[in-house]
Coordinates of C-alpha atoms in Angstrom, one line a residue:
M466 CA 18.3 18.7 -93.1
L467 CA 22.0 17.0 -94.5
A468 CA 23.6 20.2 -94.3
E469 CA 22.6 20.9 -90.2
F470 CA 23.6 17.1 -89.9
A471 CA 27.4 17.9 -91.8
A472 CA 27.9 21.1 -89.3
L473 CA 27.5 19.1 -86.3
P474 CA 30.9 17.7 -86.1
T475 CA 31.7 21.0 -86.5
A476 CA 29.9 22.6 -83.5
V477 CA 30.9 19.4 -81.5
S478 CA 34.8 20.3 -82.1
D479 CA 34.1 23.6 -81.6
A480 CA 32.7 23.2 -78.3
L481 CA 35.4 21.0 -76.8
D482 CA 37.9 23.5 -78.2
H483 CA 36.5 25.9 -75.4
L484 CA 37.0 23.5 -73.3
G485 CA 40.7 23.1 -73.9
L486 CA 40.0 19.3 -75.4
P487 CA 40.6 19.1 -79.5
G488 CA 37.7 17.9 -80.8
S489 CA 40.0 16.4 -83.8
A490 CA 42.2 14.3 -81.6
L491 CA 38.6 12.3 -80.6
G492 CA 38.0 11.5 -83.9
I493 CA 35.4 14.6 -84.6
A494 CA 36.2 16.6 -87.9
P495 CA 34.6 18.7 -90.5
I496 CA 33.1 16.7 -93.0
G497 CA 35.8 15.4 -95.5
S498 CA 38.1 14.4 -93.0
H499 CA 36.0 11.9 -91.1
P500 CA 37.0 8.4 -90.6
R501 CA 34.6 7.5 -92.8
M502 CA 33.1 10.0 -95.4
L503 CA 29.5 10.3 -96.7
D504 CA 30.1 9.0 -99.9
G505 CA 31.4 5.8 -98.0
T506 CA 35.3 6.0 -99.0
A507 CA 37.5 5.5 -96.2
S508 CA 39.5 7.9 -94.1
E509 CA 43.4 7.6 -94.5
V510 CA 43.7 8.4 -90.6
P511 CA 44.2 5.0 -88.7
Q512 CA 41.6 4.0 -86.9
R513 CA 43.4 2.3 -83.6
G514 CA 45.7 5.6 -83.2
R515 CA 42.6 7.4 -83.0
M516 CA 40.5 5.1 -80.6
K517 CA 44.0 5.5 -77.9
Q518 CA 43.3 9.2 -78.6
S519 CA 40.0 9.2 -77.9
A520 CA 40.3 7.1 -74.6
A521 CA 42.7 9.3 -73.0
L522 CA 41.0 12.6 -73.9
Y523 CA 37.8 10.9 -72.8
R524 CA 40.0 10.3 -69.2
R525 CA 40.3 13.8 -69.3
I526 CA 37.0 15.0 -69.6
A527 CA 35.9 12.7 -66.7
M528 CA 38.5 13.6 -64.7
S529 CA 38.4 17.8 -65.4
R530 CA 36.1 19.6 -63.1
T531 CA 34.4 23.5 -64.2
V532 CA 35.0 26.0 -61.5
A533 CA 31.1 25.7 -60.8
E534 CA 31.4 22.1 -59.9
Q535 CA 33.9 22.7 -57.5
F536 CA 31.8 25.6 -56.2
V537 CA 29.4 22.7 -55.8
E538 CA 31.7 20.6 -54.0
V539 CA 33.0 22.9 -51.2
L540 CA 28.9 23.9 -50.7
V541 CA 28.3 20.5 -50.3
A542 CA 31.4 20.2 -47.6
A543 CA 29.9 22.9 -45.9
G544 CA 26.5 21.3 -45.2
V545 CA 24.6 23.2 -47.7
K546 CA 21.3 21.9 -48.7
R547 CA 19.2 23.9 -51.1
V548 CA 20.1 26.9 -53.3
Y549 CA 17.5 29.5 -53.9
G550 CA 17.2 31.5 -57.0
I551 CA 16.4 32.4 -60.2
V552 CA 17.8 30.7 -63.3
G553 CA 19.8 32.6 -66.1
D554 CA 22.4 32.6 -68.6
S555 CA 25.2 34.0 -66.1
L556 CA 24.0 31.2 -64.1
N557 CA 23.9 28.1 -66.1
G558 CA 27.4 26.9 -65.0
L559 CA 26.6 26.6 -61.8
T560 CA 22.9 25.4 -61.8
D561 CA 24.0 22.4 -64.3
A562 CA 26.5 21.2 -61.4
I563 CA 24.0 21.7 -58.9
R564 CA 22.0 19.5 -61.1
R565 CA 24.5 17.1 -62.2
H566 CA 26.0 16.5 -58.6
G567 CA 22.3 15.9 -56.9
G568 CA 23.5 16.7 -53.4
I569 CA 21.9 20.4 -53.3
E570 CA 18.1 21.1 -54.3
W571 CA 17.6 24.2 -56.5
I572 CA 14.6 25.9 -55.2
H573 CA 12.9 28.0 -58.1
V574 CA 11.1 31.3 -57.2
R575 CA 9.6 33.9 -58.8
H576 CA 11.5 36.9 -57.5
E577 CA 15.0 36.7 -56.3
E578 CA 14.4 39.1 -53.3
V579 CA 11.9 36.2 -52.2
A580 CA 15.2 34.1 -52.8
A581 CA 17.4 35.6 -49.8
F582 CA 14.2 36.2 -47.4
A583 CA 13.8 32.1 -48.0
A584 CA 17.6 31.5 -47.6
G585 CA 17.6 33.9 -44.4
A586 CA 14.8 31.9 -43.3
E587 CA 16.0 28.6 -43.5
A588 CA 19.4 29.8 -42.0
H589 CA 17.5 31.3 -39.0
L590 CA 15.7 28.0 -38.1
T591 CA 18.6 25.8 -38.6
G592 CA 21.7 28.2 -37.9
S593 CA 23.6 26.6 -40.7
L594 CA 24.8 27.7 -43.7
T595 CA 22.3 28.1 -46.5
V596 CA 22.3 30.2 -49.8
C597 CA 20.7 32.4 -53.0
A598 CA 21.8 32.9 -56.1
G599 CA 20.8 35.9 -58.9
S600 CA 22.1 36.5 -62.4
C601 CA 24.1 38.9 -63.3
G602 CA 22.5 42.4 -63.0
P603 CA 19.4 43.0 -62.4
G604 CA 19.1 39.1 -60.8
N605 CA 21.4 39.3 -58.3
L606 CA 20.3 43.0 -57.7
H607 CA 17.2 41.6 -56.8
L608 CA 18.2 40.0 -53.5
I609 CA 19.9 43.1 -52.0
N610 CA 17.1 43.9 -49.8
G611 CA 16.5 40.4 -48.7
L612 CA 20.1 40.4 -47.9
F613 CA 20.1 43.5 -46.1
D614 CA 17.0 41.6 -44.1
C615 CA 19.5 38.7 -43.5
H616 CA 22.6 40.6 -42.4
R617 CA 20.8 42.8 -39.8
S618 CA 19.4 39.7 -38.5
G619 CA 22.9 38.0 -37.9
V620 CA 21.8 35.0 -39.7
P621 CA 24.5 33.0 -42.2
V622 CA 23.5 33.6 -45.5
L623 CA 26.1 33.4 -49.0
A624 CA 24.8 35.1 -51.7
I625 CA 26.3 33.8 -55.4
A626 CA 26.0 36.8 -57.6
A627 CA 26.8 36.0 -61.0
H628 CA 28.3 38.5 -63.3
I629 CA 29.0 39.6 -67.1
P630 CA 31.9 38.3 -68.9
L631 CA 35.3 39.0 -67.5
R632 CA 36.5 40.5 -70.4
E633 CA 33.4 43.2 -70.7
I634 CA 33.6 43.9 -66.8
G635 CA 34.0 48.2 -67.2
S636 CA 32.8 48.4 -70.5
G637 CA 29.4 49.4 -69.7
Y638 CA 28.0 46.0 -71.2
F639 CA 24.6 44.6 -71.4
Q640 CA 23.2 44.2 -67.5
E641 CA 26.6 45.6 -66.0
T642 CA 26.5 46.3 -62.3
H643 CA 29.3 46.6 -60.0
P644 CA 28.0 44.0 -57.4
E645 CA 31.3 43.8 -55.2
S646 CA 30.6 47.6 -54.5
L647 CA 26.8 47.1 -54.3
F648 CA 26.7 44.7 -51.6
K649 CA 29.2 45.7 -49.4
E650 CA 26.9 47.4 -47.0
C651 CA 24.8 44.3 -46.5
S652 CA 27.6 41.8 -45.9
H653 CA 30.6 40.9 -44.1
Y654 CA 32.4 39.8 -47.2
C655 CA 32.2 40.7 -50.7
E656 CA 34.6 39.8 -53.3
L657 CA 34.8 38.9 -57.0
I658 CA 35.9 35.5 -58.5
S659 CA 38.1 36.4 -61.5
G660 CA 39.8 33.2 -62.1
A661 CA 40.4 29.6 -61.9
N662 CA 42.7 30.2 -59.6
Q663 CA 41.2 31.6 -56.7
M664 CA 39.1 28.9 -56.3
P665 CA 38.7 27.2 -54.0
R666 CA 39.9 29.6 -51.5
T667 CA 37.8 32.7 -51.7
L668 CA 34.7 30.7 -51.4
E669 CA 35.8 29.0 -48.4
I670 CA 36.7 32.6 -47.0
A671 CA 33.4 33.7 -47.6
I672 CA 31.6 30.5 -45.9
R673 CA 33.6 31.1 -42.8
E674 CA 32.6 34.9 -42.5
A675 CA 29.3 34.1 -43.1
T676 CA 29.1 31.5 -40.2
G677 CA 32.0 32.6 -38.0
K678 CA 30.4 36.7 -37.9
R679 CA 27.1 35.6 -38.7
G680 CA 25.8 37.4 -41.0
V681 CA 25.9 37.5 -45.2
S682 CA 28.9 37.1 -47.5
V683 CA 28.7 37.7 -51.5
V684 CA 30.7 35.9 -53.8
V685 CA 30.4 37.5 -57.3
I686 CA 31.4 35.2 -60.0
P687 CA 31.3 36.1 -63.9
G688 CA 29.7 33.0 -66.3
D689 CA 32.7 32.1 -68.2
V690 CA 34.6 31.9 -64.9
A691 CA 32.1 29.2 -63.6
L692 CA 33.1 27.4 -66.7
Q693 CA 36.7 27.6 -66.7
Q694 CA 38.8 24.3 -65.7
A695 CA 39.0 24.3 -61.9
V696 CA 42.9 24.3 -60.7
D697 CA 43.6 21.0 -58.5
A698 CA 42.3 21.1 -55.2
P699 CA 40.8 18.8 -52.6
P700 CA 37.5 19.3 -51.1
P701 CA 37.9 21.0 -47.8
S702 CA 37.1 19.2 -44.7
A703 CA 34.0 19.8 -42.7
L704 CA 35.5 20.8 -39.5
G705 CA 38.1 23.0 -41.3
L706 CA 35.6 24.9 -42.9
L707 CA 33.0 25.3 -40.3
P708 CA 34.9 25.7 -37.1
P709 CA 33.0 25.0 -34.1
Q710 CA 31.2 28.5 -32.8
A711 CA 33.5 30.0 -29.6
V712 CA 31.4 30.4 -26.3
V713 CA 32.8 33.4 -24.7
T714 CA 33.0 34.0 -21.1
P715 CA 33.8 36.9 -19.6
A716 CA 37.2 37.6 -17.3
E717 CA 36.3 36.7 -13.5
A718 CA 36.9 40.1 -12.8
D719 CA 34.1 41.5 -15.3
I720 CA 31.5 38.4 -13.5
D721 CA 32.8 40.0 -9.5
R722 CA 31.9 43.4 -10.9
L723 CA 28.5 42.2 -11.9
A724 CA 27.9 40.3 -9.3
A725 CA 28.7 43.0 -6.8
M726 CA 26.0 45.5 -8.7
L727 CA 23.7 43.2 -8.8
N728 CA 23.9 42.4 -5.2
Q729 CA 23.8 46.3 -4.1
Q730 CA 20.9 47.3 -6.6
G731 CA 17.2 46.7 -5.0
R732 CA 14.9 47.0 -8.4
V733 CA 16.5 44.9 -11.0
T734 CA 14.5 44.5 -14.4
M735 CA 15.5 42.3 -17.1
L736 CA 15.4 43.1 -20.7
C737 CA 15.8 39.8 -23.1
G738 CA 16.8 39.7 -26.6
S739 CA 17.8 37.1 -29.5
G740 CA 21.3 36.4 -27.7
C741 CA 19.2 34.6 -24.7
A742 CA 18.9 31.5 -27.4
G743 CA 19.5 28.4 -25.8
A744 CA 19.9 29.9 -22.2
H745 CA 15.9 30.1 -21.0
D746 CA 16.5 27.9 -18.1
E747 CA 19.7 30.3 -16.9
V748 CA 18.1 33.4 -17.5
V749 CA 14.9 32.1 -15.4
A750 CA 17.0 31.2 -12.5
L751 CA 18.6 34.4 -12.9
A752 CA 15.1 36.3 -12.1
E753 CA 14.2 33.8 -9.4
R754 CA 17.6 35.0 -7.4
L755 CA 16.9 38.8 -8.5
K756 CA 13.0 38.5 -8.1
A757 CA 13.2 40.6 -11.3
P758 CA 10.6 40.9 -14.1
I759 CA 12.1 39.8 -17.7
V760 CA 11.1 41.9 -20.4
H761 CA 11.7 40.9 -23.9
A762 CA 12.4 42.7 -26.8
L763 CA 10.3 41.4 -30.0
R764 CA 13.5 39.0 -31.1
G765 CA 13.9 37.6 -27.5
K766 CA 10.0 36.3 -27.3
E767 CA 10.4 32.9 -29.0
H768 CA 13.4 32.5 -26.4
V769 CA 12.1 33.8 -22.9
E770 CA 8.6 34.2 -22.9
W771 CA 7.6 30.3 -22.2
E772 CA 7.3 28.4 -18.8
N773 CA 8.3 32.1 -17.1
P774 CA 6.4 33.0 -14.2
Y775 CA 8.8 36.3 -14.2
D776 CA 8.0 37.3 -18.0
V777 CA 6.0 40.8 -17.7
G778 CA 5.7 41.3 -21.5
M779 CA 7.3 43.3 -24.9
T780 CA 8.5 46.3 -24.4
G781 CA 8.5 49.2 -27.4
L782 CA 6.3 50.7 -29.6
I783 CA 4.1 47.4 -29.9
G784 CA 4.7 46.2 -26.7
F785 CA 3.1 45.6 -23.4
S786 CA 2.2 48.7 -21.0
S787 CA 3.6 46.4 -18.1
G788 CA 7.0 45.8 -19.9
Y789 CA 7.3 49.4 -20.3
Y790 CA 7.0 50.6 -16.9
A791 CA 9.0 47.5 -15.5
M792 CA 11.7 49.4 -17.4
L793 CA 11.1 52.8 -16.2
D794 CA 10.6 52.1 -12.2
C795 CA 13.8 49.8 -12.0
D796 CA 17.4 50.8 -10.2
L797 CA 19.2 48.7 -12.1
L798 CA 18.2 47.5 -15.7
L799 CA 20.4 44.1 -17.1
M800 CA 20.0 43.9 -20.7
L801 CA 20.7 40.3 -22.0
G802 CA 22.0 39.8 -25.6
T803 CA 19.5 42.5 -27.0
D804 CA 20.2 45.8 -28.9
F805 CA 16.6 47.2 -28.4
P806 CA 17.1 50.4 -30.6
Y807 CA 14.2 52.5 -29.1
S808 CA 16.0 54.7 -26.8
Q809 CA 12.5 56.5 -25.6
F810 CA 11.8 53.0 -23.8
Y811 CA 15.2 52.9 -21.8
P812 CA 14.6 54.2 -18.0
R813 CA 15.2 58.0 -17.5
K814 CA 15.3 58.3 -14.0
T815 CA 18.2 59.6 -12.7
G816 CA 20.7 57.2 -10.8
T817 CA 19.2 54.1 -12.6
R818 CA 22.2 51.9 -13.6
I819 CA 22.3 49.9 -16.9
V820 CA 24.4 46.9 -17.5
Q821 CA 24.7 45.2 -20.9
I822 CA 26.1 41.6 -21.7
D823 CA 26.4 40.9 -25.8
I824 CA 28.4 38.3 -27.8
R825 CA 29.1 41.2 -30.0
P826 CA 31.1 44.2 -28.7
G827 CA 29.7 46.9 -31.3
H828 CA 26.4 46.4 -29.7
L829 CA 27.5 47.7 -26.2
G830 CA 26.2 51.3 -25.4
R831 CA 25.2 52.0 -28.4
R832 CA 21.3 52.9 -27.3
A833 CA 21.9 54.3 -23.7
P834 CA 25.0 55.2 -21.6
L835 CA 26.4 51.8 -19.7
D836 CA 27.7 51.5 -16.1
L837 CA 29.3 48.4 -17.4
G838 CA 29.5 46.4 -20.4
I839 CA 30.5 42.8 -20.6
V840 CA 31.3 40.8 -23.7
G841 CA 30.3 37.1 -23.1
D842 CA 27.9 34.6 -24.2
V843 CA 24.7 35.1 -22.3
K844 CA 24.4 30.9 -21.3
A845 CA 27.9 31.1 -20.2
T846 CA 28.1 34.3 -18.7
L847 CA 24.8 33.8 -16.4
T848 CA 26.2 30.4 -15.5
A849 CA 29.5 31.9 -13.8
L850 CA 27.3 34.6 -12.2
A851 CA 24.9 32.6 -10.4
P852 CA 27.3 31.2 -7.8
K853 CA 28.1 34.7 -6.7
L854 CA 24.9 36.1 -6.4
R855 CA 23.1 36.3 -2.9
Q856 CA 19.4 35.4 -2.9
K857 CA 16.9 38.4 -2.5
S858 CA 13.5 38.2 -0.9
D859 CA 12.2 41.8 -1.5
T860 CA 9.4 40.9 -3.9
A861 CA 7.4 44.3 -4.2
H862 CA 9.3 45.7 -7.8
L863 CA 8.4 41.9 -9.0
E864 CA 4.9 41.6 -7.9
Q865 CA 4.2 45.0 -9.0
A866 CA 5.0 44.5 -12.8
Q867 CA 3.2 41.1 -12.5
Q868 CA 0.1 42.5 -11.5
H869 CA 0.5 45.3 -14.3
Y870 CA 1.3 42.1 -16.7
R871 CA -2.0 40.3 -15.5
K872 CA -4.3 43.4 -16.0
A873 CA -2.4 44.2 -19.7
R874 CA -3.1 40.6 -20.8
K875 CA -6.6 40.7 -19.3
D876 CA -7.2 43.9 -21.9
L877 CA -5.4 42.3 -24.9
D878 CA -7.5 38.9 -24.1
V879 CA -11.1 41.3 -24.5
L880 CA -10.0 42.5 -27.6
A881 CA -9.3 39.2 -29.0
Q882 CA -13.2 38.5 -28.6
S883 CA -15.7 38.6 -31.1
G884 CA -17.8 40.9 -29.8
A885 CA -21.5 41.7 -30.3
R886 CA -21.6 45.2 -30.9
T887 CA -20.0 44.7 -34.4
S888 CA -20.4 42.2 -37.4
L889 CA -16.8 43.1 -38.4
I890 CA -13.7 40.8 -37.5
H891 CA -11.2 42.0 -34.8
P892 CA -7.9 41.3 -36.4
Q893 CA -7.0 40.3 -32.4
Q894 CA -9.6 37.5 -32.9
V895 CA -7.7 36.0 -35.9
A896 CA -4.4 36.3 -34.4
K897 CA -5.5 34.3 -31.2
A898 CA -7.4 31.5 -32.8
I899 CA -3.8 31.3 -35.3
S900 CA -2.3 30.7 -32.0
D901 CA -5.1 28.3 -30.2
H902 CA -5.3 26.1 -33.4
A903 CA -1.5 25.9 -34.6
A904 CA 0.5 23.2 -33.7
E905 CA 3.2 22.8 -30.9
D906 CA 6.1 23.0 -32.9
A907 CA 4.4 25.6 -35.8
V908 CA 6.5 28.4 -37.1
F909 CA 5.3 31.7 -37.6
T910 CA 6.7 34.4 -39.8
C911 CA 5.0 37.9 -39.7
D912 CA 4.6 40.5 -41.8
V913 CA 5.7 44.1 -41.2
G914 CA 3.5 46.1 -40.0
L915 CA -0.1 44.9 -38.1
P916 CA 0.6 41.6 -38.7
T917 CA 3.6 41.7 -36.2
V918 CA 1.7 43.5 -33.7
W919 CA -0.9 40.7 -33.7
G920 CA 2.0 38.3 -33.5
A921 CA 3.9 40.0 -30.7
R922 CA 0.8 40.0 -28.8
Y923 CA -1.1 37.1 -29.1
L924 CA 1.2 34.1 -30.3
A925 CA 2.3 31.8 -27.4
M926 CA 5.3 30.7 -27.7
N927 CA 6.7 27.5 -25.6
G928 CA 10.0 26.3 -26.5
K929 CA 9.2 24.5 -29.4
R930 CA 7.6 27.2 -31.8
R931 CA 9.4 29.5 -33.9
L932 CA 8.8 33.3 -34.5
M933 CA 10.5 35.2 -37.0
G934 CA 9.9 38.7 -39.5
S935 CA 11.8 41.5 -40.4
F936 CA 12.0 42.3 -37.2
W937 CA 15.4 44.6 -37.5
H938 CA 15.3 45.5 -41.1
G939 CA 11.5 46.3 -41.5
S940 CA 10.9 45.3 -44.8
M941 CA 7.8 44.8 -46.1
A942 CA 6.5 41.6 -47.8
N943 CA 8.6 39.1 -45.8
A944 CA 6.6 36.4 -44.4
M945 CA 5.6 34.9 -47.5
A946 CA 9.4 34.6 -49.2
Q947 CA 10.3 33.6 -44.8
A948 CA 7.5 30.8 -45.1
I949 CA 8.8 29.3 -48.1
G950 CA 12.4 28.9 -47.0
A951 CA 11.2 27.6 -43.5
Q952 CA 8.7 24.9 -45.0
A953 CA 11.5 24.0 -47.7
A954 CA 13.9 23.1 -44.5
F955 CA 11.2 21.7 -42.4
P956 CA 8.4 20.1 -44.8
G957 CA 7.2 17.7 -41.6
R958 CA 6.5 21.0 -39.6
Q959 CA 3.4 23.5 -39.8
V960 CA 4.5 27.0 -41.4
I961 CA 2.3 29.7 -41.3
S962 CA 2.6 32.9 -42.8
M963 CA 0.7 36.2 -41.1
S964 CA 0.7 38.3 -44.3
G965 CA -0.4 41.9 -44.7
D966 CA -2.5 42.6 -47.7
G967 CA -0.3 44.9 -48.6
G968 CA 2.7 42.6 -47.9
F969 CA 1.2 40.1 -49.5
A970 CA 0.5 42.2 -52.8
M971 CA 3.9 43.3 -52.9
L972 CA 5.6 40.0 -53.7
M973 CA 2.2 38.0 -54.6
G974 CA 4.1 36.3 -57.9
D975 CA 5.6 34.0 -55.3
F976 CA 2.3 32.7 -53.9
L977 CA 2.2 30.8 -57.2
S978 CA 5.7 28.9 -56.0
L979 CA 3.6 27.3 -53.1
A980 CA 1.8 25.2 -55.7
Q981 CA 4.6 24.6 -57.7
L982 CA 6.9 23.6 -55.1
G983 CA 4.2 21.5 -53.1
L984 CA 4.8 24.0 -50.2
P985 CA 2.1 23.3 -47.3
V986 CA 2.4 27.0 -46.1
K987 CA -0.6 28.4 -44.7
V988 CA -0.9 32.0 -45.8
V989 CA -3.2 34.1 -43.3
V990 CA -4.2 37.5 -45.3
F991 CA -5.1 40.3 -42.8
N992 CA -7.5 42.1 -45.1
N993 CA -8.1 45.5 -43.9
G994 CA -7.8 47.1 -47.3
A995 CA -5.4 49.3 -46.3
L996 CA -1.6 49.9 -45.4
G997 CA -3.0 49.8 -41.8
F998 CA 0.4 50.7 -39.9
I999 CA 1.4 53.7 -41.7
E1000 CA -2.4 55.1 -41.6
L1001 CA -2.2 54.4 -37.9
E1002 CA 1.1 56.5 -37.6
Q1003 CA -0.2 59.2 -40.4
K1004 CA -2.9 59.6 -37.7
S1005 CA -1.1 59.6 -34.4
T1006 CA 1.2 62.7 -36.4
S1007 CA -1.9 64.6 -36.9
F1008 CA -2.2 63.2 -40.6
V1009 CA -5.3 62.7 -42.7
P1010 CA -4.3 59.4 -44.2
I1011 CA -3.3 59.6 -48.0
G1012 CA -2.1 56.9 -50.4
T1013 CA -2.6 54.1 -48.0
E1014 CA -5.9 52.5 -49.3
L1015 CA -6.0 49.1 -51.0
N1016 CA -8.2 47.9 -53.5
N1017 CA -7.8 44.1 -52.9
P1018 CA -9.3 41.3 -54.7
N1019 CA -10.8 38.4 -53.4
F1020 CA -7.7 36.8 -52.4
A1021 CA -9.5 33.6 -51.6
A1022 CA -11.1 33.1 -54.9
M1023 CA -7.7 34.2 -56.5
A1024 CA -6.2 31.3 -54.5
E1025 CA -8.4 28.8 -55.5
A1026 CA -7.8 30.3 -59.6
V1027 CA -4.1 28.7 -59.1
G1028 CA -4.9 25.7 -57.5
I1029 CA -4.6 26.4 -53.7
H1030 CA -7.7 26.0 -51.4
G1031 CA -8.6 29.4 -50.3
I1032 CA -10.9 30.3 -47.5
R1033 CA -12.8 33.5 -46.8
L1034 CA -13.5 34.9 -43.5
E1035 CA -16.0 37.6 -43.0
K1036 CA -17.5 37.4 -40.0
P1037 CA -16.6 36.8 -36.1
D1038 CA -18.6 33.4 -36.5
D1039 CA -16.2 32.4 -39.5
V1040 CA -12.9 32.5 -37.6
E1041 CA -12.9 30.0 -35.6
P1042 CA -13.8 27.2 -37.8
G1043 CA -12.2 28.2 -40.5
I1044 CA -9.1 28.7 -38.8
A1045 CA -9.7 25.1 -37.9
A1046 CA -10.2 24.0 -41.0
A1047 CA -7.5 25.6 -42.9
F1048 CA -4.8 24.1 -41.0
D1049 CA -5.8 20.6 -41.0
H1050 CA -5.5 21.2 -44.9
N1051 CA -2.8 19.1 -45.9
G1052 CA -1.7 21.3 -48.5
P1053 CA -0.9 25.1 -49.1
V1054 CA -3.9 27.2 -48.0
L1055 CA -4.9 30.9 -48.3
I1056 CA -7.3 32.5 -45.5
D1057 CA -8.5 35.7 -46.5
A1058 CA -9.3 37.3 -43.2
V1059 CA -11.3 40.4 -44.0
V1060 CA -10.6 42.2 -41.0
N1061 CA -11.6 45.7 -39.3
R1062 CA -9.9 48.4 -41.0
M1063 CA -10.6 51.0 -37.9
E1064 CA -8.8 48.8 -35.1
L1065 CA -5.8 50.6 -33.4
A1066 CA -2.8 48.9 -32.5
M1067 CA -2.2 50.9 -29.0
P1068 CA 1.4 51.6 -27.5
P1069 CA 2.4 50.8 -24.5
A1070 CA 2.2 54.3 -23.0
V1071 CA 0.4 57.3 -24.6
N1072 CA 2.5 60.4 -24.5
L1073 CA 1.1 64.0 -25.0
E1074 CA 2.4 64.2 -28.6
M1075 CA 0.4 61.0 -29.7
A1076 CA -2.7 62.1 -28.1
K1077 CA -2.3 65.9 -29.6
G1078 CA -1.7 63.9 -32.9
F1079 CA -4.8 61.7 -33.3
S1080 CA -6.7 65.2 -31.7
L1081 CA -5.4 67.2 -34.6
Y1082 CA -6.2 64.4 -36.9
M1083 CA -9.8 64.1 -36.0
V1084 CA -10.2 67.6 -36.4
K1085 CA -8.9 67.7 -39.8
A1086 CA -10.8 64.3 -40.9
I1087 CA -14.2 65.9 -40.0
L1088 CA -13.1 69.3 -41.6
N1089 CA -12.4 67.3 -44.8
G1090 CA -15.9 65.7 -44.7
Q1091 CA -14.6 62.4 -43.1
A1092 CA -16.6 62.3 -39.9
D1093 CA -17.9 59.0 -40.7
Q1094 CA -14.2 57.5 -40.0
V1095 CA -13.7 59.3 -36.7
I1096 CA -17.1 57.8 -35.6
D1097 CA -16.1 54.5 -37.2
L1098 CA -12.6 54.8 -34.9
A1099 CA -14.4 55.5 -31.8
Q1100 CA -17.0 52.8 -32.4
T1101 CA -14.3 50.0 -32.8
N1102 CA -11.9 51.6 -30.1
L1103 CA -14.0 53.0 -27.4
W1104 CA -17.4 51.4 -27.4
R1105 CA -17.0 47.7 -27.6

């Protein structure tokens, strides 16, 4: 043991030398030159001189900062509250700086992809910069799918990609990748910090790019660079680092041109997207003046659907027939803050005019030929437009769309009833029960696939509730990961993850994070034993399903095994009391809703190709000995 103690001064001295602080000047030296030798003899080094040198160097230590500490100070100045990630040796300098500073919370997850989704969810809800981090090589590489979702959704996220030691870059070193190249496609800004003299400027640029352009920035920093002594620079001011977002109002000539077109056209339909955030009242007022039905894209649902007598539902593959036909039958389609991607749902009638208003010039005209494209903030543009519009009195187009919507809404609500013909649970019933029992300000996250279909059709928005999913990138396994970020950011709000059984299982390891972090997320698993939406796509294009079967466990029992309350719904009568009990529970809950696999999510319009595809599927299924599936399909969807 004596030998180990004897080696300590040398080890401490080496560590201080690494920081540029000579250990010998602190009175720390190898055995044999210490002021008080082990044999009791006194050193010849004057003690008073050593004490003065030591005091000076301790002041240097106290005053010096590492690059990692400077990094954290800039994040704090930018208003960052949390960093989501998994620790690793190349991140140790940064995570230790976070620990010692105390102003930022480190949210430890089980998979870096979850960290990116969670950061994106927080940024979506708050509008503020949020951060995720991954260690070198595979660690930060796991961030990439979640970052693609953040970037395509236009939320401000900073990703910290730790890197291998600076001198090893380019040598084929252990875990070496080139993150500054890998992340280029899913970021506005991606740069390597190769020395202390690049800080804090590089980080500040990254933050401004993410917040100003609404998307992802990536900062790549080798672990040894994070431990370097920082250059002396004052912390940035919040106003200098985060200038207020500009409000863009179009030129008056463009407003006049738009007003003339709207005043001349008879049947106007409005298509609203996420760019209508904060403009609910202006959108509704415009619809009232134009007597125009409002169709919304999925990302516009939370912003325009509520308290809106002109809303006629969503369009698209998972939308309403009323929204679909309101767009087809118009003389002018006015697109507000949307880049709705599916060209087959745009008007096809010769002579129909299309106008698009969007804050991002690159979005104009990407989906359909425009008669007029205007760059501007939706709220500011509609405010400037309103005085120039005539009040219209012809309500025929609006009333036709509203009548169609009422019928479509009634038909969908019928599908959400339990029904007497089956003992199986319809997923629509679960989705409607979720909406009915959820809090007034609940946050909903939906997995891609059928949970998004049910959420789009049955979750009622009210101006306080929020809805998110991987609506643009279309990644599986997003819902629970986004729920983690939403709940961490808003611990007092109810957060509900509408997860598919396939999506939930894909990143199921982070279900453990709910217990470890104490996050009371309500996870509803739509357990149909299949990759349901993919199976539906296969059937609609004449393929006999393959590779969609899921042999699931009892998810509720699994939840109990890890210390989370589990509830299993197996019969229609279980749904209402089960959902109510789960939402009343104080902690995290998993609801294992065993729903009918044969449920069809019908599109707003069935074309000839879809009908032919289903017909061919049924013939093939019967020929392959799967006639029972065809019968189940008919019983579920036709004979309720």
